Amino acid sequence: MNAKFKFAALTAMALTGFGGQAVAQEFEFTFAHVLMEDTPNGKAARAFEKEVEEKSGGRIEINVIPAGGLGGDVDIIEQLQAGLVQIAIPPTATLGNFEPKLQVLDLPYILPSEEMMAKVLDGDVGRSILDTLDQHGMHGVNFWGAGFRQITNNARPITSIEDLTNVKMRTMQAPVILTQYNEWGANPTAMAFAEVYSGLQAGVVDGQENPIANIVAMKFYEVQDYMTLTSHAYHGYAAVMSEDAWNNLPDDLRTIVVDAFDNARDLARELTTQYETEQLAAIESDISIHRLTDAQKEAFIKGSYAVHQAFADVVTPELINSIYEVTGAGPQ
């Protein structure tokens, strides 16, 4: 057994009550993420913690460390690989720097709707993508997410790809996203998430993309004039465990952990839908919100296939086509 975990022989016996049965804590896992506690996924992480501890009868203790308490996403992934952190929910975009096939999920409009997102990520294709993490010291369990990314900026309302010409866009350090905005005629710049508000405020960048939960949590609407609901990419998180943590779990505890991951995923999605409706109404007086017509969205989709083709050799044509088969999308 790996020395990083607390096993029965090394733990005190926790009594369930006077004269009650003794329960040994066998595992103590650190669950690190960068999200605020009051976001849908922050709440889902706490729900996961509670469910695992209760259903394992105290055999597993989960210590959630939110809001970047152990560093940024790259820091957390590296700590996960080193066994210093056992559970994380890093963005798939960031994981794409470790495993190139994960970049397929950042391709614009590869997941054209909420329904198709769930079919792809929760099905066989999603499982095959998660399995690529095994060779990087991680076990992928499922996909969480914060909704689809939207565009905000201070230059002009964005209702077409042409409107993005020369707009300085902040992005994550993700090759697909940088290529996407170059292809769309913007000037993308990678910038740490914590620096985005000040960058927008100072005019270092004109705009950014994020799901509504992040836009509201970070108050980007305070320093942006326009929002367009492009829903061009799903802001997914891969729920992952360190290889050692996963391998050391007995089958009965694995079942509890996986069920809790699935329940937390579903809760995060439900809370995200509710949250987005409420928050769009709450901020509409602070930022001009534009909704694409069907024709405008179709033009964005057609203008995205060049990005798909640019990364076909990186993520493999077979993987892209397997997603097209599920969604019924793709260039005709």
mmCIF file of C-alpha atoms in Angstrom:
data_model
loop_
_atom_site.group_PDB
_atom_site.id
_atom_site.type_symbol
_atom_site.label_atom_id
_atom_site.label_comp_id
_atom_site.label_asym_id
_atom_site.label_seq_id
_atom_site.Cartn_x
_atom_site.Cartn_y
_atom_site.Cartn_z
ATOM 1 C CA MET A 1 0.000 0.000 0.000
ATOM 2 C CA ASN A 2 1.172 3.497 -0.794
ATOM 3 C CA ALA A 3 2.567 5.400 2.174
ATOM 4 C CA LYS A 4 0.831 8.594 1.088
ATOM 5 C CA PHE A 5 -2.513 7.381 2.350
ATOM 6 C CA LYS A 6 -3.724 6.740 5.848
ATOM 7 C CA PHE A 7 -4.621 3.134 6.204
ATOM 8 C CA ALA A 8 -6.292 1.257 8.998
ATOM 9 C CA ALA A 9 -3.061 0.223 10.688
ATOM 10 C CA LEU A 10 -1.951 3.842 10.910
ATOM 11 C CA THR A 11 -5.181 5.477 12.038
ATOM 12 C CA ALA A 12 -6.992 5.816 15.312
ATOM 13 C CA MET A 13 -10.334 4.139 15.668
ATOM 14 C CA ALA A 14 -13.218 6.595 15.425
ATOM 15 C CA LEU A 15 -16.177 5.452 17.513
ATOM 16 C CA THR A 16 -19.664 5.990 16.100
ATOM 17 C CA GLY A 17 -20.991 6.524 19.602
ATOM 18 C CA PHE A 18 -20.604 5.277 23.165
ATOM 19 C CA GLY A 19 -20.330 1.546 22.936
ATOM 20 C CA GLY A 20 -20.736 1.746 19.163
ATOM 21 C CA GLN A 21 -18.728 -0.037 16.511
ATOM 22 C CA ALA A 22 -15.279 1.250 15.692
ATOM 23 C CA VAL A 23 -14.721 2.574 12.151
ATOM 24 C CA ALA A 24 -11.222 2.864 10.744
ATOM 25 C CA GLN A 25 -10.350 5.715 8.431
ATOM 26 C CA GLU A 26 -8.469 4.034 5.595
ATOM 27 C CA PHE A 27 -7.925 6.867 3.102
ATOM 28 C CA GLU A 28 -7.464 10.604 3.317
ATOM 29 C CA PHE A 29 -7.708 12.388 -0.048
ATOM 30 C CA THR A 30 -7.016 16.025 -0.874
ATOM 31 C CA PHE A 31 -9.407 17.419 -3.505
ATOM 32 C CA ALA A 32 -7.941 20.640 -4.927
ATOM 33 C CA HIS A 33 -9.523 23.036 -7.422
ATOM 34 C CA VAL A 34 -9.339 26.716 -8.400
ATOM 35 C CA LEU A 35 -13.066 27.506 -8.328
ATOM 36 C CA MET A 36 -14.900 29.657 -5.815
ATOM 37 C CA GLU A 37 -16.997 27.748 -3.280
ATOM 38 C CA ASP A 38 -20.263 29.402 -4.321
ATOM 39 C CA THR A 39 -20.013 28.385 -7.993
ATOM 40 C CA PRO A 40 -22.003 25.339 -9.201
ATOM 41 C CA ASN A 41 -18.887 23.171 -9.375
ATOM 42 C CA GLY A 42 -17.616 24.477 -6.050
ATOM 43 C CA LYS A 43 -20.902 23.349 -4.494
ATOM 44 C CA ALA A 44 -20.711 20.030 -6.344
ATOM 45 C CA ALA A 45 -17.243 19.410 -4.895
ATOM 46 C CA ARG A 46 -18.637 19.809 -1.392
ATOM 47 C CA ALA A 47 -21.547 17.495 -2.235
ATOM 48 C CA PHE A 48 -19.031 14.905 -3.465
ATOM 49 C CA GLU A 49 -17.072 15.243 -0.227
ATOM 50 C CA LYS A 50 -20.165 14.710 1.896
ATOM 51 C CA GLU A 51 -21.480 11.751 -0.101
ATOM 52 C CA VAL A 52 -18.178 9.866 -0.124
ATOM 53 C CA GLU A 53 -17.588 10.347 3.591
ATOM 54 C CA GLU A 54 -21.129 9.305 4.513
ATOM 55 C CA LYS A 55 -21.477 6.325 2.182
ATOM 56 C CA SER A 56 -18.012 5.000 2.996
ATOM 57 C CA GLY A 57 -18.929 5.068 6.673
ATOM 58 C CA GLY A 58 -15.878 7.138 7.483
ATOM 59 C CA ARG A 59 -13.411 4.914 5.640
ATOM 60 C CA ILE A 60 -12.603 7.793 3.262
ATOM 61 C CA GLU A 61 -12.001 11.380 4.336
ATOM 62 C CA ILE A 62 -12.058 14.077 1.646
ATOM 63 C CA ASN A 63 -10.354 17.425 2.251
ATOM 64 C CA VAL A 64 -11.577 19.948 -0.340
ATOM 65 C CA ILE A 65 -9.204 22.868 -0.918
ATOM 66 C CA PRO A 66 -10.978 25.364 -3.226
ATOM 67 C CA ALA A 67 -10.211 28.737 -4.831
ATOM 68 C CA GLY A 68 -6.651 27.955 -5.849
ATOM 69 C CA GLY A 69 -5.521 27.275 -2.305
ATOM 70 C CA LEU A 70 -2.870 24.902 -3.677
ATOM 71 C CA GLY A 71 -2.102 26.913 -6.813
ATOM 72 C CA GLY A 72 -3.410 27.151 -10.345
ATOM 73 C CA ASP A 73 -4.661 24.316 -12.523
ATOM 74 C CA VAL A 74 -1.212 23.430 -13.864
ATOM 75 C CA ASP A 75 0.169 23.367 -10.302
ATOM 76 C CA ILE A 76 -2.659 21.082 -9.193
ATOM 77 C CA ILE A 77 -2.181 18.687 -12.114
ATOM 78 C CA GLU A 78 1.529 18.423 -11.356
ATOM 79 C CA GLN A 79 0.769 17.822 -7.659
ATOM 80 C CA LEU A 80 -1.731 15.160 -8.699
ATOM 81 C CA GLN A 81 0.907 13.407 -10.804
ATOM 82 C CA ALA A 82 3.315 13.561 -7.869
ATOM 83 C CA GLY A 83 0.711 12.105 -5.492
ATOM 84 C CA LEU A 84 0.561 15.232 -3.326
ATOM 85 C CA VAL A 85 -3.058 15.780 -4.392
ATOM 86 C CA GLN A 86 -5.394 12.849 -4.999
ATOM 87 C CA ILE A 87 -8.481 14.430 -6.646
ATOM 88 C CA ALA A 88 -8.911 17.401 -8.974
ATOM 89 C CA ILE A 89 -11.244 18.890 -11.601
ATOM 90 C CA PRO A 90 -8.893 20.730 -13.975
ATOM 91 C CA PRO A 91 -10.231 22.239 -17.214
ATOM 92 C CA THR A 92 -9.930 19.954 -20.208
ATOM 93 C CA ALA A 93 -8.206 22.866 -21.983
ATOM 94 C CA THR A 94 -5.382 22.833 -19.438
ATOM 95 C CA LEU A 95 -5.116 19.043 -19.522
ATOM 96 C CA GLY A 96 -4.624 19.387 -23.270
ATOM 97 C CA ASN A 97 -1.109 20.618 -22.512
ATOM 98 C CA PHE A 98 -0.403 17.246 -20.885
ATOM 99 C CA GLU A 99 -2.394 14.967 -23.225
ATOM 100 C CA PRO A 100 -2.965 16.404 -26.741
ATOM 101 C CA LYS A 101 -6.134 14.395 -27.434
ATOM 102 C CA LEU A 102 -7.947 16.369 -24.718
ATOM 103 C CA GLN A 103 -7.665 19.385 -27.032
ATOM 104 C CA VAL A 104 -10.472 17.964 -29.163
ATOM 105 C CA LEU A 105 -12.999 19.256 -26.603
ATOM 106 C CA ASP A 106 -11.825 22.847 -27.105
ATOM 107 C CA LEU A 107 -12.500 22.832 -30.829
ATOM 108 C CA PRO A 108 -15.176 25.488 -31.420
ATOM 109 C CA TYR A 109 -18.656 23.996 -31.856
ATOM 110 C CA ILE A 110 -17.383 20.393 -31.704
ATOM 111 C CA LEU A 111 -20.141 20.022 -29.063
ATOM 112 C CA PRO A 112 -22.971 22.020 -30.672
ATOM 113 C CA SER A 113 -25.546 21.800 -27.871
ATOM 114 C CA GLU A 114 -26.128 20.784 -24.254
ATOM 115 C CA GLU A 115 -27.785 17.554 -25.363
ATOM 116 C CA MET A 116 -24.925 16.588 -27.656
ATOM 117 C CA MET A 117 -22.359 17.549 -25.015
ATOM 118 C CA ALA A 118 -23.860 14.986 -22.622
ATOM 119 C CA LYS A 119 -24.097 12.288 -25.311
ATOM 120 C CA VAL A 120 -20.430 12.692 -26.207
ATOM 121 C CA LEU A 121 -18.886 13.232 -22.775
ATOM 122 C CA ASP A 122 -20.978 10.684 -20.862
ATOM 123 C CA GLY A 123 -20.739 8.020 -23.565
ATOM 124 C CA ASP A 124 -18.136 5.779 -25.158
ATOM 125 C CA VAL A 125 -16.317 8.660 -26.855
ATOM 126 C CA GLY A 126 -15.924 10.490 -23.550
ATOM 127 C CA ARG A 127 -14.631 7.314 -21.915
ATOM 128 C CA SER A 128 -12.022 6.876 -24.649
ATOM 129 C CA ILE A 129 -10.833 10.459 -24.107
ATOM 130 C CA LEU A 130 -10.557 9.985 -20.340
ATOM 131 C CA ASP A 131 -8.587 6.776 -20.853
ATOM 132 C CA THR A 132 -5.789 8.756 -22.526
ATOM 133 C CA LEU A 133 -4.931 10.209 -19.100
ATOM 134 C CA ASP A 134 -3.823 6.815 -17.780
ATOM 135 C CA GLN A 135 -0.371 7.249 -19.312
ATOM 136 C CA HIS A 136 0.079 10.559 -17.460
ATOM 137 C CA GLY A 137 -0.307 9.342 -13.887
ATOM 138 C CA MET A 138 -4.019 10.156 -13.711
ATOM 139 C CA HIS A 139 -7.270 8.215 -13.812
ATOM 140 C CA GLY A 140 -10.135 10.078 -15.462
ATOM 141 C CA VAL A 141 -13.503 9.348 -13.871
ATOM 142 C CA ASN A 142 -15.974 11.581 -15.709
ATOM 143 C CA PHE A 143 -16.540 15.093 -17.042
ATOM 144 C CA TRP A 144 -17.910 17.981 -15.021
ATOM 145 C CA GLY A 145 -18.321 21.447 -16.494
ATOM 146 C CA ALA A 146 -19.310 25.068 -16.022
ATOM 147 C CA GLY A 147 -21.454 25.487 -19.101
ATOM 148 C CA PHE A 148 -20.610 26.854 -22.511
ATOM 149 C CA ARG A 149 -18.172 29.711 -23.022
ATOM 150 C CA GLN A 150 -19.461 33.125 -24.038
ATOM 151 C CA ILE A 151 -17.569 36.134 -25.411
ATOM 152 C CA THR A 152 -17.356 39.533 -23.686
ATOM 153 C CA ASN A 153 -15.447 42.559 -24.940
ATOM 154 C CA ASN A 154 -15.177 46.344 -24.969
ATOM 155 C CA ALA A 155 -14.705 46.899 -28.698
ATOM 156 C CA ARG A 156 -18.122 46.263 -30.236
ATOM 157 C CA PRO A 157 -21.086 43.867 -30.197
ATOM 158 C CA ILE A 158 -19.949 40.529 -31.632
ATOM 159 C CA THR A 159 -22.558 38.994 -33.934
ATOM 160 C CA SER A 160 -20.232 37.598 -36.616
ATOM 161 C CA ILE A 161 -16.691 36.294 -36.901
ATOM 162 C CA GLU A 162 -15.793 39.478 -38.747
ATOM 163 C CA ASP A 163 -16.686 41.522 -35.666
ATOM 164 C CA LEU A 164 -13.731 39.915 -33.865
ATOM 165 C CA THR A 165 -11.199 41.424 -36.274
ATOM 166 C CA ASN A 166 -8.258 42.880 -34.296
ATOM 167 C CA VAL A 167 -10.031 42.465 -30.941
ATOM 168 C CA LYS A 168 -7.438 41.679 -28.257
ATOM 169 C CA MET A 169 -8.827 38.527 -26.639
ATOM 170 C CA ARG A 170 -7.548 36.968 -23.434
ATOM 171 C CA THR A 171 -7.522 33.171 -23.565
ATOM 172 C CA MET A 172 -6.274 30.260 -21.509
ATOM 173 C CA GLN A 173 -2.872 28.834 -22.388
ATOM 174 C CA ALA A 174 -4.481 26.360 -24.764
ATOM 175 C CA PRO A 175 -3.280 25.822 -28.353
ATOM 176 C CA VAL A 176 -6.752 25.259 -29.798
ATOM 177 C CA ILE A 177 -8.195 28.430 -28.320
ATOM 178 C CA LEU A 178 -5.257 30.561 -29.431
ATOM 179 C CA THR A 179 -5.566 29.141 -32.952
ATOM 180 C CA GLN A 180 -9.332 29.649 -32.918
ATOM 181 C CA TYR A 181 -9.082 33.381 -32.300
ATOM 182 C CA ASN A 182 -6.255 33.766 -34.797
ATOM 183 C CA GLU A 183 -8.436 32.013 -37.360
ATOM 184 C CA TRP A 184 -11.306 34.330 -36.455
ATOM 185 C CA GLY A 185 -9.133 37.416 -37.018
ATOM 186 C CA ALA A 186 -8.717 38.456 -33.365
ATOM 187 C CA ASN A 187 -5.448 39.003 -31.471
ATOM 188 C CA PRO A 188 -5.386 36.348 -28.735
ATOM 189 C CA THR A 189 -3.175 36.599 -25.665
ATOM 190 C CA ALA A 190 -2.792 33.898 -23.018
ATOM 191 C CA MET A 191 -3.195 35.312 -19.508
ATOM 192 C CA ALA A 192 -3.599 33.788 -16.054
ATOM 193 C CA PHE A 193 -7.222 33.657 -14.904
ATOM 194 C CA ALA A 194 -6.507 35.710 -11.778
ATOM 195 C CA GLU A 195 -5.103 38.553 -13.907
ATOM 196 C CA VAL A 196 -8.018 38.863 -16.340
ATOM 197 C CA TYR A 197 -10.086 41.440 -14.432
ATOM 198 C CA SER A 198 -7.186 43.863 -14.098
ATOM 199 C CA GLY A 199 -6.146 43.186 -17.700
ATOM 200 C CA LEU A 200 -9.610 44.100 -18.957
ATOM 201 C CA GLN A 201 -9.806 47.101 -16.659
ATOM 202 C CA ALA A 202 -6.444 48.452 -17.845
ATOM 203 C CA GLY A 203 -7.146 47.760 -21.516
ATOM 204 C CA VAL A 204 -4.307 45.276 -21.855
ATOM 205 C CA VAL A 205 -6.928 43.059 -23.518
ATOM 206 C CA ASP A 206 -10.305 44.029 -24.986
ATOM 207 C CA GLY A 207 -12.211 40.855 -24.261
ATOM 208 C CA GLN A 208 -12.262 37.317 -22.932
ATOM 209 C CA GLU A 209 -14.239 34.090 -23.109
ATOM 210 C CA ASN A 210 -15.646 32.172 -20.176
ATOM 211 C CA PRO A 211 -18.839 30.460 -19.065
ATOM 212 C CA ILE A 212 -21.371 32.696 -17.345
ATOM 213 C CA ALA A 213 -20.559 31.250 -13.910
ATOM 214 C CA ASN A 214 -16.961 32.458 -14.200
ATOM 215 C CA ILE A 215 -17.918 35.790 -15.762
ATOM 216 C CA VAL A 216 -20.182 36.521 -12.810
ATOM 217 C CA ALA A 217 -17.917 35.089 -10.101
ATOM 218 C CA MET A 218 -14.998 37.221 -11.316
ATOM 219 C CA LYS A 219 -17.220 40.263 -12.005
ATOM 220 C CA PHE A 220 -15.922 40.655 -15.568
ATOM 221 C CA TYR A 221 -19.228 42.327 -16.462
ATOM 222 C CA GLU A 222 -18.066 45.328 -14.403
ATOM 223 C CA VAL A 223 -15.254 46.026 -16.873
ATOM 224 C CA GLN A 224 -16.882 44.843 -20.126
ATOM 225 C CA ASP A 225 -19.470 46.546 -22.327
ATOM 226 C CA TYR A 226 -20.738 43.663 -24.469
ATOM 227 C CA MET A 227 -21.521 39.976 -24.069
ATOM 228 C CA THR A 228 -22.438 37.611 -26.904
ATOM 229 C CA LEU A 229 -23.975 34.241 -26.076
ATOM 230 C CA THR A 230 -21.961 32.306 -28.644
ATOM 231 C CA SER A 231 -21.883 29.030 -26.659
ATOM 232 C CA HIS A 232 -18.970 28.077 -28.885
ATOM 233 C CA ALA A 233 -17.162 25.648 -26.568
ATOM 234 C CA TYR A 234 -18.081 23.638 -23.517
ATOM 235 C CA HIS A 235 -15.993 24.655 -20.526
ATOM 236 C CA GLY A 236 -15.394 21.134 -19.336
ATOM 237 C CA TYR A 237 -13.557 19.826 -16.304
ATOM 238 C CA ALA A 238 -12.161 16.307 -16.153
ATOM 239 C CA ALA A 239 -12.744 14.754 -12.740
ATOM 240 C CA VAL A 240 -9.492 12.933 -12.125
ATOM 241 C CA MET A 241 -7.739 10.973 -9.413
ATOM 242 C CA SER A 242 -4.048 10.306 -9.029
ATOM 243 C CA GLU A 243 -3.050 6.895 -10.341
ATOM 244 C CA ASP A 244 -1.953 5.677 -6.903
ATOM 245 C CA ALA A 245 -5.144 6.845 -5.199
ATOM 246 C CA TRP A 246 -7.330 5.072 -7.760
ATOM 247 C CA ASN A 247 -5.284 1.872 -7.808
ATOM 248 C CA ASN A 248 -5.286 1.587 -4.006
ATOM 249 C CA LEU A 249 -9.073 1.787 -3.678
ATOM 250 C CA PRO A 250 -10.823 -1.560 -3.154
ATOM 251 C CA ASP A 251 -13.745 -2.287 -5.472
ATOM 252 C CA ASP A 252 -16.460 -1.427 -2.944
ATOM 253 C CA LEU A 253 -14.981 2.017 -2.286
ATOM 254 C CA ARG A 254 -14.385 2.603 -5.994
ATOM 255 C CA THR A 255 -18.107 2.121 -6.569
ATOM 256 C CA ILE A 256 -18.932 4.694 -3.889
ATOM 257 C CA VAL A 257 -16.434 7.191 -5.303
ATOM 258 C CA VAL A 258 -17.572 6.794 -8.912
ATOM 259 C CA ASP A 259 -21.252 7.120 -7.954
ATOM 260 C CA ALA A 260 -20.438 10.291 -5.995
ATOM 261 C CA PHE A 261 -18.513 11.694 -8.977
ATOM 262 C CA ASP A 262 -21.512 11.033 -11.246
ATOM 263 C CA ASN A 263 -23.970 12.591 -8.797
ATOM 264 C CA ALA A 264 -21.739 15.650 -8.396
ATOM 265 C CA ARG A 265 -21.437 15.984 -12.177
ATOM 266 C CA ASP A 266 -25.221 15.944 -12.549
ATOM 267 C CA LEU A 267 -25.635 18.425 -9.685
ATOM 268 C CA ALA A 268 -23.083 20.799 -11.217
ATOM 269 C CA ARG A 269 -24.912 20.754 -14.552
ATOM 270 C CA GLU A 270 -28.295 21.328 -12.905
ATOM 271 C CA LEU A 271 -26.977 24.187 -10.769
ATOM 272 C CA THR A 272 -25.213 25.705 -13.801
ATOM 273 C CA THR A 273 -28.467 25.864 -15.799
ATOM 274 C CA GLN A 274 -30.293 27.537 -12.905
ATOM 275 C CA TYR A 275 -27.388 29.845 -12.172
ATOM 276 C CA GLU A 276 -27.023 31.050 -15.756
ATOM 277 C CA THR A 277 -30.693 32.004 -16.048
ATOM 278 C CA GLU A 278 -30.609 33.881 -12.746
ATOM 279 C CA GLN A 279 -27.307 35.639 -13.354
ATOM 280 C CA LEU A 280 -28.044 36.781 -16.898
ATOM 281 C CA ALA A 281 -31.123 38.513 -15.546
ATOM 282 C CA ALA A 282 -29.095 40.004 -12.689
ATOM 283 C CA ILE A 283 -26.347 41.533 -14.867
ATOM 284 C CA GLU A 284 -28.339 42.655 -17.915
ATOM 285 C CA SER A 285 -28.306 46.257 -16.664
ATOM 286 C CA ASP A 286 -24.489 46.153 -16.362
ATOM 287 C CA ILE A 287 -23.569 44.690 -19.753
ATOM 288 C CA SER A 288 -25.243 44.615 -23.174
ATOM 289 C CA ILE A 289 -26.192 40.980 -23.882
ATOM 290 C CA HIS A 290 -26.529 39.749 -27.475
ATOM 291 C CA ARG A 291 -28.057 36.418 -28.529
ATOM 292 C CA LEU A 292 -27.061 34.985 -31.901
ATOM 293 C CA THR A 293 -29.767 34.204 -34.419
ATOM 294 C CA ASP A 294 -29.772 30.712 -35.937
ATOM 295 C CA ALA A 295 -28.194 32.103 -39.113
ATOM 296 C CA GLN A 296 -25.476 33.943 -37.170
ATOM 297 C CA LYS A 297 -24.658 30.827 -35.133
ATOM 298 C CA GLU A 298 -24.510 28.710 -38.286
ATOM 299 C CA ALA A 299 -21.992 31.154 -39.768
ATOM 300 C CA PHE A 300 -19.827 30.795 -36.637
ATOM 301 C CA ILE A 301 -20.056 26.987 -36.897
ATOM 302 C CA LYS A 302 -19.012 26.953 -40.551
ATOM 303 C CA GLY A 303 -16.164 29.329 -39.721
ATOM 304 C CA SER A 304 -14.907 26.857 -37.122
ATOM 305 C CA TYR A 305 -14.246 23.801 -39.260
ATOM 306 C CA ALA A 306 -10.878 25.188 -40.357
ATOM 307 C CA VAL A 307 -9.806 24.991 -36.702
ATOM 308 C CA HIS A 308 -11.000 21.363 -36.539
ATOM 309 C CA GLN A 309 -8.921 20.551 -39.600
ATOM 310 C CA ALA A 310 -5.868 22.357 -38.214
ATOM 311 C CA PHE A 311 -5.844 20.042 -35.189
ATOM 312 C CA ALA A 312 -6.918 16.819 -36.894
ATOM 313 C CA ASP A 313 -3.391 15.402 -36.814
ATOM 314 C CA VAL A 314 -2.975 16.367 -33.148
ATOM 315 C CA VAL A 315 -6.185 14.834 -31.799
ATOM 316 C CA THR A 316 -6.524 12.303 -34.659
ATOM 317 C CA PRO A 317 -9.136 12.426 -37.439
ATOM 318 C CA GLU A 318 -10.667 9.250 -35.977
ATOM 319 C CA LEU A 319 -11.503 10.992 -32.695
ATOM 320 C CA ILE A 320 -13.008 14.026 -34.436
ATOM 321 C CA ASN A 321 -15.088 11.795 -36.705
ATOM 322 C CA SER A 322 -16.294 9.708 -33.749
ATOM 323 C CA ILE A 323 -17.683 12.914 -32.227
ATOM 324 C CA TYR A 324 -19.266 13.950 -35.541
ATOM 325 C CA GLU A 325 -20.980 10.538 -35.653
ATOM 326 C CA VAL A 326 -22.606 11.153 -32.278
ATOM 327 C CA THR A 327 -23.601 14.780 -32.909
ATOM 328 C CA GLY A 328 -24.516 14.504 -36.571
ATOM 329 C CA ALA A 329 -22.413 17.628 -37.186
ATOM 330 C CA GLY A 330 -19.278 18.229 -39.205
ATOM 331 C CA PRO A 331 -18.507 19.761 -42.592
ATOM 332 C CA GLN A 332 -20.724 18.484 -45.380
#
